[in-house]
Amino acid sequence: MCERKTDYAFEMACSNIRYGAGVTKEIGMDLQNMGARNVCLMTDRTLSQLPPVGVVLDSLTKHGVEYKIYEDVRVEPTDKSFKAAIDFAKQGHFDVYVAVGGGSVIDTCKAANLYASHPEAEFLDFVNAPIGKGKPITASLKPLIAVPTTAGTGSETTGVAIFDFENLKAKTGIANRALKPTLGMVDPLHTLHMPSRVAANSGFDVLCHALESFTALPYNLRSPCPSNPINRPAYQGSNPISDVWARHALKIVAKYLKRAVRDAGDVEARSSMHLASVFAGIGFGNAGVHLCHGMSYPIAGNVKTHRARGYNVEHPIVPHGLSVVLTSPAVFAFTANMCPERHLEAAQILGTDVSNIKKDDAGRVLADTLRSILYDLEVEDGLFAIGYTKEDIPSLVKGTIPQERVTKLSPRAHTEEDLTALFAASMKLY
Amino acid sequence: MCERKTDYAFEMACSNIRYGAGVTKEIGMDLQNMGARNVCLMTDRTLSQLPPVGVVLDSLTKHGVEYKIYEDVRVEPTDKSFKAAIDFAKQGHFDVYVAVGGGSVIDTCKAANLYASHPEAEFLDFVNAPIGKGKPITASLKPLIAVPTTAGTGSETTGVAIFDFENLKAKTGIANRALKPTLGMVDPLHTLHMPSRVAANSGFDVLCHALESFTALPYNLRSPCPSNPINRPAYQGSNPISDVWARHALKIVAKYLKRAVRDAGDVEARSSMHLASVFAGIGFGNAGVHLCHGMSYPIAGNVKTHRARGYNVEHPIVPHGLSVVLTSPAVFAFTANMCPERHLEAAQILGTDVSNIKKDDAGRVLADTLRSILYDLEVEDGLFAIGYTKEDIPSLVKGTIPQERVTKLSPRAHTEEDLTALFAASMKLY
Ligand SMILES: NC(=O)c1ccc[n+]([C@@H]2O[C@H](COP(=O)([O-])OP(=O)(O)OC[C@H]3O[C@@H](n4cnc5c(N)ncnc54)[C@H](O)[C@@H]3O)[C@@H](O)[C@H]2O)c1
Ligand SMILES: NC(=O)c1ccc[n+]([C@@H]2O[C@H](COP(=O)([O-])OP(=O)(O)OC[C@H]3O[C@@H](n4cnc5c(N)ncnc54)[C@H](O)[C@@H]3O)[C@@H](O)[C@H]2O)c1
Ligand SMILES: [Fe+2]
Ligand SMILES: [Fe+2]
C-alpha cells in the first residue's frame, strides 16, 4: 500500500472526440483549417475499398487537400508492419496524419507519426519496458485525426499503440500521452460496414475494457508511489471518473452488443456500440486493463494456423477482442473475491439477477454471465477451439510475464501457477 | 432544425484533472517539471489567509519556485477587477499561472493570462458578442493550473471566464477553449474550509449546471448550422456524453449536497461535491447551460444592497450559485413540456417518487423538488428576499436579452413576456 498521502491521486487526461452520423464528410474542411499541405492517410486493404475511406477521400478532394495514401496496414500489426509504415511516414515528410480504420490502422498510424517525428530513435526506444526501453518522447508529434471504423479498441481516445513482437511471440506496445490523437472523429455510419464477426470481436474488446477498468486495482492502492507526479503512470487504477465511463459503457454493451452483431443494419445498436467504444476507451485509458488483456498478448502472439472467421485477411490471426474475451470467465472468477460488489454489479448490468447472490459467489456468477453471452454470440469454445492445447500453456504464461505494465493492475496478486490455472480454465468454455 | 446531416455532431473537448486529498502539496514539483521560473499566483484576500494558499506557498518554497502573489481578486469579479489583474499580469511577465480559489479567482486568472499573452488587444476584443467582439484568440497562452477551493463552478474544466460588466448591470464573459486550464488540481481537503453558505451557493451552481446541461436543447436540434466545423460553438447542446456527466453529478448532489452544507467536517460529502463540480463542469462546458444562467447574469449585475450571508466580503453581491438557483423552479416548470422525461428523471434522481406522475406534471414536480431542497437549506425566499421588486423586472429582462449565447440553448423558445413571467414567478418561492 501507498504511504504518501499525496499519491492518493489520479489524473484524467481526456480526449477530443467529435461524434455524429456523417461527420467525416467535414474532414477536408478540418484539414484545411489546420493548414495541412501534405496529409498521410493510413488504412488497410479491406477498408480502402469501402465507404469510410471513400468519404474521406471525397472530402479531401473537394477541399483541395494534398495527400498520400498508405493502405498496407497489417490487421493485427507486428513490429515488421509498424516499421514499414514508419518508413513510409519518414519518406513522406507529412504535416498531418489521418487514420481510417480499426485499432490496427490507428495504432500503426500513431507509431508512424511518432518515429517520423523522432527520426534518430531506434525502434525499441519507445516500446514499453521491460521489452523496450520506455524512453520519454521529447519531440512534438504532428496532429493525427483518428477515424475509427470498428466499435472496439477506443484507440482514438488513448495514447497506446499495440503490435505483435514476432520474435517474442507476444504483443506489446508503446504507451505515452503524446500518442493520443488530436481528434477522434467518430462517425457511426462507418460501423454499418463491419462484418458480423468484426462487430462481435471488437465489441468484446469494449466489454473487457469496461470490465477490466471497473475491477482494476483502485488508484489509491497501487504501488510503488511515484516520487514525482511526472512519473505517474498512464494506467492509474480504477477511480471515480473511470468508473463512470466503465459503468456507462457496460450498460450500452448489455443493451446493444447482441443486436449490433446480429443485424448490420441496426443503426441504433451499431451507433450505440460505437459510442460505447469511446466511453470504454476513455475509462481504460485512465484506469488501465489487467489480466484479460495481459494474457491476450501471448494468445495473439503464439497463433499457429487459426483463421479468423469472417475476416478478409490472408494470415493466421486471433483477433484482439477474441483473444481478450476467451479468458474473461476464468479471470473474473479469479479476481472476484477482491471486490465482489463490483463483480456482482457488472453481472447485474449485463442482465443477471443478482438479488439473492452471496458475495462469495460473485466470481462464478459473473463468469456464467459472460459464458452465456459468448455462447449466444457463437464464440469459439475456448483456447482449444482456436488451436491451443495444454502443451502451449507454458509459452502462454511466459508471454504474459513481461506484460506487468497491465497485469499489475489486477486487483488480485498472482503467481505463475495462477496464470497457468487461468489458461487451463480457458481451454473450454461451454 | 438543422438541415446539413453533417452537422448533427458534437465535440467533447475534455479537461485534464488531477484529483486527490493532499494533491496540491505536489504543485511545486509540477511547476519545477514545467520549468517555471516566474509564477503568478492569484487568489483572494480571504483565501490568502487560509490553508489552500498556505499549502501551495509551502510547496513552491520547498521546490525553490519563484513567484509573485496577487491577492486582490474581487469576489464576483467585474470588468474593473479583471483589468486590475490583467495589469498585474502584464507587468509581471509570468511564465506560468496558478489560481487558488473559487470561480472568481480562476476566472480572473484566465483573463489575466489571456490579455497578458495578447498585450495589443482591447478589453472588449475577446468578450462574447454581442456585448464584446468575440474575436478569435491567436496567441498561445501560458500554462495555467487551477486549484478550485469551492465545490461549484467547475471553472477548472471550462474555457469560460465570467465577469460583471458594471455599465451594463449584467454579467457576461469570455468563452474560448484557449482559456481552459492546463490542469485542474482538485484537492478535496481545501473544501473543508468553505463556510456553510459558500458550500450551499456553490453547490447550487453544480445543481444548475447539471440540470441545465441535461435539459439543454439537444445537439442535433440547434441552429443555425455552422458552415465550417471551426465555427461549432463551445456550447453545443445536450448530447450523450454530457448526459453521462450531468446525470452522475446530479446523483452526487442528491446524496451529498445537504450533508456538505450542514457539516463542514463531513469529508465524504465535501469531497464528493468537489468531484461533482468537476463532472458538472465537464458536462456543461460541452453542452451549455440555459435560462437559469442567462437570467442570473442581470440578477447578479443589478444587485443593490444585498449582503451575502456568510461571505467575508465588503461589497454587495448576489453570489453566483444563489443568483442561478432562485429562478430554477420557475425555469424548469417552463421548460418541462419540451422534454418531460428528462425533467421527471431529474426529479427522481433528486429524490422524488415519480412513478405515478404524468408527463404533463413533470415541470411542477421538478419545481416542487427544487423548492423543497432550497427550503431545507434555508435559502432566501426568492428574488424579493435579495432586494428585488416587480419594478425591477424590466431591467432584469433587459439584462437577459444579450445572454443569447446561453439562453438559446433553452429547450423551449421564449419571448420577453416569457422572461417577464419567469422573473415574476421567482419573486417568492415558498
Ligand atoms: N490502442 C489501443 O488503445 C488499443 C486497444 C485495444 C486494442 N488495440 C489493438 O487494435 C487492434 C484491433 O483493432 P480492431 O479490433 O479495431 O480491428 P482491426 O483494425 O484489426 O480490423 C479488423 C478487420 O475488420 C476490418 N474492418 C474494420 N472496420 C471495418 C468496417 N467499418 N467495415 C468493414 N471492415 C472493417 C479490417 O479491415 C480488418 O480486416 C489490435 O492490434 C489490438 O491489439 C489497441
Ligand atoms: N468559468 C466558469 O465556467 C464559471 C462557471 C460558473 C460560475 N462562474 C463564476 O464564478 C464565480 C463564483 O465562484 P464561486 O462560486 O466558486 O465562489 P467565489 O470564488 O466567488 O468565492 C466565494 C467566497 O468564498 C470564499 N472561499 C472560496 N473557497 C473557500 C474555501 N475553501 N474556504 C474558505 N473560503 C472560501 C472566497 O474567498 C469568497 O469570499 C462567479 O463570478 C461566477 O459567475 C464561472
Ligand atoms: Fe483491447
Ligand atoms: Fe454557474
mmCIF file with all atom_site columns, N, CA, C and O and ligand atoms in Angstrom, chain B residues 152-154 162 204-206 208-209 212 284 289 293 296-297 320-321 324, ligand 4:
data_model
loop_
_atom_site.group_PDB
_atom_site.id
_atom_site.type_symbol
_atom_site.label_atom_id
_atom_site.label_alt_id
_atom_site.label_comp_id
_atom_site.label_asym_id
_atom_site.label_entity_id
_atom_site.label_seq_id
_atom_site.pdbx_PDB_ins_code
_atom_site.Cartn_x
_atom_site.Cartn_y
_atom_site.Cartn_z
_atom_site.occupancy
_atom_site.B_iso_or_equiv
_atom_site.pdbx_formal_charge
_atom_site.auth_seq_id
_atom_site.auth_comp_id
_atom_site.auth_asym_id
_atom_site.auth_atom_id
_atom_site.pdbx_PDB_model_num
ATOM   1  N  N  . GLY B 1 152 ? -18.130 24.026 -6.882  1.00 0.00 ? 152 GLY B N  1
ATOM   2  C  CA . GLY B 1 152 ? -19.091 24.850 -7.549  1.00 0.00 ? 152 GLY B CA 1
ATOM   3  C  C  . GLY B 1 152 ? -18.925 24.999 -9.035  1.00 0.00 ? 152 GLY B C  1
ATOM   4  O  O  . GLY B 1 152 ? -19.466 24.214 -9.811  1.00 0.00 ? 152 GLY B O  1
ATOM   5  N  N  . THR B 1 153 ? -18.144 25.991 -9.420  1.00 0.00 ? 153 THR B N  1
ATOM   6  C  CA . THR B 1 153 ? -18.207 26.468 -10.799 1.00 0.00 ? 153 THR B CA 1
ATOM   7  C  C  . THR B 1 153 ? -17.729 25.466 -11.833 1.00 0.00 ? 153 THR B C  1
ATOM   8  O  O  . THR B 1 153 ? -18.167 25.506 -12.970 1.00 0.00 ? 153 THR B O  1
ATOM   9  N  N  . GLY B 1 154 ? -16.790 24.598 -11.474 1.00 0.00 ? 154 GLY B N  1
ATOM   10 C  CA . GLY B 1 154 ? -16.176 23.755 -12.495 1.00 0.00 ? 154 GLY B CA 1
ATOM   11 C  C  . GLY B 1 154 ? -15.281 24.560 -13.413 1.00 0.00 ? 154 GLY B C  1
ATOM   12 O  O  . GLY B 1 154 ? -14.874 24.071 -14.469 1.00 0.00 ? 154 GLY B O  1
ATOM   13 N  N  . ILE B 1 162 ? -16.109 34.570 -16.401 1.00 0.00 ? 162 ILE B N  1
ATOM   14 C  CA . ILE B 1 162 ? -17.310 35.403 -16.275 1.00 0.00 ? 162 ILE B CA 1
ATOM   15 C  C  . ILE B 1 162 ? -16.998 36.633 -15.424 1.00 0.00 ? 162 ILE B C  1
ATOM   16 O  O  . ILE B 1 162 ? -16.297 36.535 -14.418 1.00 0.00 ? 162 ILE B O  1
ATOM   17 N  N  . PHE B 1 204 ? -25.308 24.884 -5.339  1.00 0.00 ? 204 PHE B N  1
ATOM   18 C  CA . PHE B 1 204 ? -26.454 25.173 -6.231  1.00 0.00 ? 204 PHE B CA 1
ATOM   19 C  C  . PHE B 1 204 ? -25.977 25.389 -7.662  1.00 0.00 ? 204 PHE B C  1
ATOM   20 O  O  . PHE B 1 204 ? -26.679 25.072 -8.620  1.00 0.00 ? 204 PHE B O  1
ATOM   21 N  N  . ASP B 1 205 ? -24.787 25.944 -7.781  1.00 0.00 ? 205 ASP B N  1
ATOM   22 C  CA . ASP B 1 205 ? -24.210 26.122 -9.116  1.00 0.00 ? 205 ASP B CA 1
ATOM   23 C  C  . ASP B 1 205 ? -24.025 24.752 -9.782  1.00 0.00 ? 205 ASP B C  1
ATOM   24 O  O  . ASP B 1 205 ? -24.401 24.550 -10.949 1.00 0.00 ? 205 ASP B O  1
ATOM   25 N  N  . VAL B 1 206 ? -23.499 23.796 -9.019  1.00 0.00 ? 206 VAL B N  1
ATOM   26 C  CA . VAL B 1 206 ? -23.330 22.431 -9.544  1.00 0.00 ? 206 VAL B CA 1
ATOM   27 C  C  . VAL B 1 206 ? -24.691 21.866 -9.955  1.00 0.00 ? 206 VAL B C  1
ATOM   28 O  O  . VAL B 1 206 ? -24.853 21.317 -11.055 1.00 0.00 ? 206 VAL B O  1
ATOM   29 N  N  . CYS B 1 208 ? -27.404 23.400 -10.831 1.00 0.00 ? 208 CYS B N  1
ATOM   30 C  CA . CYS B 1 208 ? -27.949 24.025 -12.043 1.00 0.00 ? 208 CYS B CA 1
ATOM   31 C  C  . CYS B 1 208 ? -27.115 23.697 -13.277 1.00 0.00 ? 208 CYS B C  1
ATOM   32 O  O  . CYS B 1 208 ? -27.675 23.514 -14.365 1.00 0.00 ? 208 CYS B O  1
ATOM   33 N  N  . HIS B 1 209 ? -25.797 23.594 -13.137 1.00 0.00 ? 209 HIS B N  1
ATOM   34 C  CA . HIS B 1 209 ? -25.006 23.156 -14.298 1.00 0.00 ? 209 HIS B CA 1
ATOM   35 C  C  . HIS B 1 209 ? -25.517 21.805 -14.777 1.00 0.00 ? 209 HIS B C  1
ATOM   36 O  O  . HIS B 1 209 ? -25.691 21.573 -15.977 1.00 0.00 ? 209 HIS B O  1
ATOM   37 N  N  . GLU B 1 212 ? -29.328 22.151 -16.101 1.00 0.00 ? 212 GLU B N  1
ATOM   38 C  CA . GLU B 1 212 ? -29.439 22.897 -17.356 1.00 0.00 ? 212 GLU B CA 1
ATOM   39 C  C  . GLU B 1 212 ? -28.778 22.153 -18.514 1.00 0.00 ? 212 GLU B C  1
ATOM   40 O  O  . GLU B 1 212 ? -29.310 22.125 -19.626 1.00 0.00 ? 212 GLU B O  1
ATOM   41 N  N  . PHE B 1 284 ? -21.450 20.728 -18.572 1.00 0.00 ? 284 PHE B N  1
ATOM   42 C  CA . PHE B 1 284 ? -21.987 21.982 -19.108 1.00 0.00 ? 284 PHE B CA 1
ATOM   43 C  C  . PHE B 1 284 ? -20.958 22.673 -20.007 1.00 0.00 ? 284 PHE B C  1
ATOM   44 O  O  . PHE B 1 284 ? -21.338 23.404 -20.930 1.00 0.00 ? 284 PHE B O  1
ATOM   45 N  N  . VAL B 1 289 ? -25.347 25.759 -20.678 1.00 0.00 ? 289 VAL B N  1
ATOM   46 C  CA . VAL B 1 289 ? -26.396 25.980 -19.682 1.00 0.00 ? 289 VAL B CA 1
ATOM   47 C  C  . VAL B 1 289 ? -27.461 26.813 -20.392 1.00 0.00 ? 289 VAL B C  1
ATOM   48 O  O  . VAL B 1 289 ? -27.292 27.162 -21.554 1.00 0.00 ? 289 VAL B O  1
ATOM   49 N  N  . HIS B 1 293 ? -28.937 30.259 -15.908 1.00 0.00 ? 293 HIS B N  1
ATOM   50 C  CA . HIS B 1 293 ? -27.701 31.032 -16.004 1.00 0.00 ? 293 HIS B CA 1
ATOM   51 C  C  . HIS B 1 293 ? -27.907 32.346 -16.743 1.00 0.00 ? 293 HIS B C  1
ATOM   52 O  O  . HIS B 1 293 ? -27.430 33.389 -16.301 1.00 0.00 ? 293 HIS B O  1
ATOM   53 N  N  . SER B 1 296 ? -29.513 34.700 -14.515 1.00 0.00 ? 296 SER B N  1
ATOM   54 C  CA . SER B 1 296 ? -28.732 35.031 -13.310 1.00 0.00 ? 296 SER B CA 1
ATOM   55 C  C  . SER B 1 296 ? -27.817 36.234 -13.545 1.00 0.00 ? 296 SER B C  1
ATOM   56 O  O  . SER B 1 296 ? -27.444 36.921 -12.593 1.00 0.00 ? 296 SER B O  1
ATOM   57 N  N  . TYR B 1 297 ? -27.441 36.460 -14.799 1.00 0.00 ? 297 TYR B N  1
ATOM   58 C  CA . TYR B 1 297 ? -26.443 37.499 -15.034 1.00 0.00 ? 297 TYR B CA 1
ATOM   59 C  C  . TYR B 1 297 ? -26.966 38.897 -14.679 1.00 0.00 ? 297 TYR B C  1
ATOM   60 O  O  . TYR B 1 297 ? -26.270 39.651 -14.004 1.00 0.00 ? 297 TYR B O  1
ATOM   61 N  N  . HIS B 1 320 ? -22.990 33.858 -7.137  1.00 0.00 ? 320 HIS B N  1
ATOM   62 C  CA . HIS B 1 320 ? -23.404 33.257 -8.402  1.00 0.00 ? 320 HIS B CA 1
ATOM   63 C  C  . HIS B 1 320 ? -24.407 32.106 -8.235  1.00 0.00 ? 320 HIS B C  1
ATOM   64 O  O  . HIS B 1 320 ? -25.467 32.079 -8.873  1.00 0.00 ? 320 HIS B O  1
ATOM   65 N  N  . GLY B 1 321 ? -24.081 31.163 -7.361  1.00 0.00 ? 321 GLY B N  1
ATOM   66 C  CA . GLY B 1 321 ? -24.960 29.995 -7.216  1.00 0.00 ? 321 GLY B CA 1
ATOM   67 C  C  . GLY B 1 321 ? -26.359 30.389 -6.762  1.00 0.00 ? 321 GLY B C  1
ATOM   68 O  O  . GLY B 1 321 ? -27.360 29.810 -7.213  1.00 0.00 ? 321 GLY B O  1
ATOM   69 N  N  . VAL B 1 324 ? -28.372 31.936 -9.570  1.00 0.00 ? 324 VAL B N  1
ATOM   70 C  CA . VAL B 1 324 ? -28.776 30.933 -10.564 1.00 0.00 ? 324 VAL B CA 1
ATOM   71 C  C  . VAL B 1 324 ? -29.956 30.114 -10.063 1.00 0.00 ? 324 VAL B C  1
ATOM   72 O  O  . VAL B 1 324 ? -30.910 29.843 -10.785 1.00 0.00 ? 324 VAL B O  1
HETATM 73 FE FE . FE  C 2 .   ? -22.556 28.567 -12.942 1.00 0.00 ? 4   FE  C FE 1
#
